C-alpha atoms as a PDB file:
ATOM      1  CA  MET A   1     147.481  88.171 356.844  1.00  0.00           C
ATOM      2  CA  ALA A   2     149.185  90.615 359.204  1.00  0.00           C
ATOM      3  CA  GLN A   3     148.023  90.903 363.072  1.00  0.00           C
ATOM      4  CA  GLU A   4     146.816  93.874 364.294  1.00  0.00           C
ATOM      5  CA  PHE A   5     148.684  95.851 367.326  1.00  0.00           C
ATOM      6  CA  SER A   6     149.064  98.844 369.230  1.00  0.00           C
ATOM      7  CA  TYR A   7     152.064 100.869 370.535  1.00  0.00           C
ATOM      8  CA  GLU A   8     152.495 103.885 372.285  1.00  0.00           C
ATOM      9  CA  ILE A   9     156.119 105.913 372.910  1.00  0.00           C
ATOM     10  CA  VAL A  10     155.946 106.418 376.580  1.00  0.00           C
ATOM     11  CA  GLU A  11     159.065 108.232 376.817  1.00  0.00           C
ATOM     12  CA  GLU A  12     161.448 108.922 373.977  1.00  0.00           C
ATOM     13  CA  ILE A  13     165.314 108.419 375.532  1.00  0.00           C
ATOM     14  CA  VAL A  14     167.966 109.111 372.726  1.00  0.00           C
ATOM     15  CA  VAL A  15     168.013 109.419 369.047  1.00  0.00           C
ATOM     16  CA  LEU A  16     171.435 107.445 368.159  1.00  0.00           C
ATOM     17  CA  SER A  17     171.373 108.332 364.422  1.00  0.00           C
ATOM     18  CA  GLU A  18     169.602 110.182 361.434  1.00  0.00           C
ATOM     19  CA  ASN A  19     170.152 109.077 357.492  1.00  0.00           C
ATOM     20  CA  PRO A  20     169.297 111.541 354.932  1.00  0.00           C
ATOM     21  CA  LYS A  21     165.227 110.358 354.359  1.00  0.00           C
ATOM     22  CA  GLY A  22     164.862 110.931 357.993  1.00  0.00           C
ATOM     23  CA  TRP A  23     164.461 107.869 359.577  1.00  0.00           C
ATOM     24  CA  ARG A  24     165.855 107.623 363.440  1.00  0.00           C
ATOM     25  CA  LYS A  25     167.494 104.975 365.172  1.00  0.00           C
ATOM     26  CA  GLU A  26     165.860 105.167 368.403  1.00  0.00           C
ATOM     27  CA  LEU A  27     165.816 104.109 372.146  1.00  0.00           C
ATOM     28  CA  ASN A  28     162.285 104.549 373.689  1.00  0.00           C
ATOM     29  CA  LEU A  29     160.108 103.000 376.128  1.00  0.00           C
ATOM     30  CA  VAL A  30     157.887 101.786 374.451  1.00  0.00           C
ATOM     31  CA  SER A  31     153.927 100.042 375.574  1.00  0.00           C
ATOM     32  CA  TRP A  32     153.080  97.441 373.059  1.00  0.00           C
ATOM     33  CA  ASN A  33     149.406  96.604 372.981  1.00  0.00           C
ATOM     34  CA  GLU A  34     148.763  98.540 376.183  1.00  0.00           C
ATOM     35  CA  ARG A  35     151.146  96.145 377.942  1.00  0.00           C
ATOM     36  CA  ALA A  36     153.774  97.384 380.446  1.00  0.00           C
ATOM     37  CA  PRO A  37     156.443  99.434 378.666  1.00  0.00           C
ATOM     38  CA  LYS A  38     159.580  98.120 377.718  1.00  0.00           C
ATOM     39  CA  PHE A  39     162.691  99.345 376.361  1.00  0.00           C
ATOM     40  CA  ASP A  40     162.784  99.335 372.400  1.00  0.00           C
ATOM     41  CA  LEU A  41     165.570 100.109 369.853  1.00  0.00           C
ATOM     42  CA  ARG A  42     164.664 100.290 366.609  1.00  0.00           C
ATOM     43  CA  ASP A  43     164.459 102.587 363.331  1.00  0.00           C
ATOM     44  CA  TRP A  44     161.476 105.271 362.966  1.00  0.00           C
ATOM     45  CA  ALA A  45     160.051 107.047 360.227  1.00  0.00           C
ATOM     46  CA  PRO A  46     159.541 110.665 360.602  1.00  0.00           C
ATOM     47  CA  ASN A  47     156.691 111.310 363.022  1.00  0.00           C
ATOM     48  CA  HIS A  48     156.747 107.813 363.906  1.00  0.00           C
ATOM     49  CA  GLU A  49     154.424 106.615 361.601  1.00  0.00           C
ATOM     50  CA  LYS A  50     156.194 103.857 360.363  1.00  0.00           C
ATOM     51  CA  MET A  51     158.950 101.702 362.146  1.00  0.00           C
ATOM     52  CA  GLY A  52     161.729  99.034 361.291  1.00  0.00           C
ATOM     53  CA  LYS A  53     162.685  95.820 362.818  1.00  0.00           C
ATOM     54  CA  GLY A  54     164.016  96.222 366.233  1.00  0.00           C
ATOM     55  CA  VAL A  55     164.911  94.857 369.566  1.00  0.00           C
ATOM     56  CA  THR A  56     162.590  95.193 372.434  1.00  0.00           C
ATOM     57  CA  LEU A  57     164.025  94.493 376.217  1.00  0.00           C
ATOM     58  CA  SER A  58     162.762  93.799 379.640  1.00  0.00           C
ATOM     59  CA  ASN A  59     164.276  96.005 382.441  1.00  0.00           C
ATOM     60  CA  GLU A  60     166.160  93.013 383.475  1.00  0.00           C
ATOM     61  CA  GLU A  61     167.633  92.881 380.034  1.00  0.00           C
ATOM     62  CA  PHE A  62     168.663  96.051 379.518  1.00  0.00           C
ATOM     63  CA  ASN A  63     170.146  96.049 382.844  1.00  0.00           C
ATOM     64  CA  ALA A  64     172.110  93.282 381.685  1.00  0.00           C
ATOM     65  CA  LEU A  65     172.955  94.615 378.360  1.00  0.00           C
ATOM     66  CA  LYS A  66     174.338  98.117 380.629  1.00  0.00           C
ATOM     67  CA  GLU A  67     176.541  96.332 382.650  1.00  0.00           C
ATOM     68  CA  ALA A  68     177.967  94.235 379.913  1.00  0.00           C
ATOM     69  CA  ILE A  69     178.755  97.257 377.920  1.00  0.00           C
ATOM     70  CA  LYS A  70     180.262  98.742 381.126  1.00  0.00           C
ATOM     71  CA  GLN A  71     182.749  96.094 381.229  1.00  0.00           C
ATOM     72  CA  MET A  72     183.919  96.822 377.572  1.00  0.00           C
END
């Protein structure tokens, strides 16, 4: 049985790509179940009514990723 959850996109940061059906890979700040917002990278359907699997990062994890990318 699927578990209920809520989400709110607090800030839309960047759209990385869009496919022909309108789904977009986005980096956003998202509040899940009314918790503090986290960085979230996933595919979203138009109007954010559906979502694909994604990755959610805390501020610390996001900063570690950002620094690792800078080192590349």
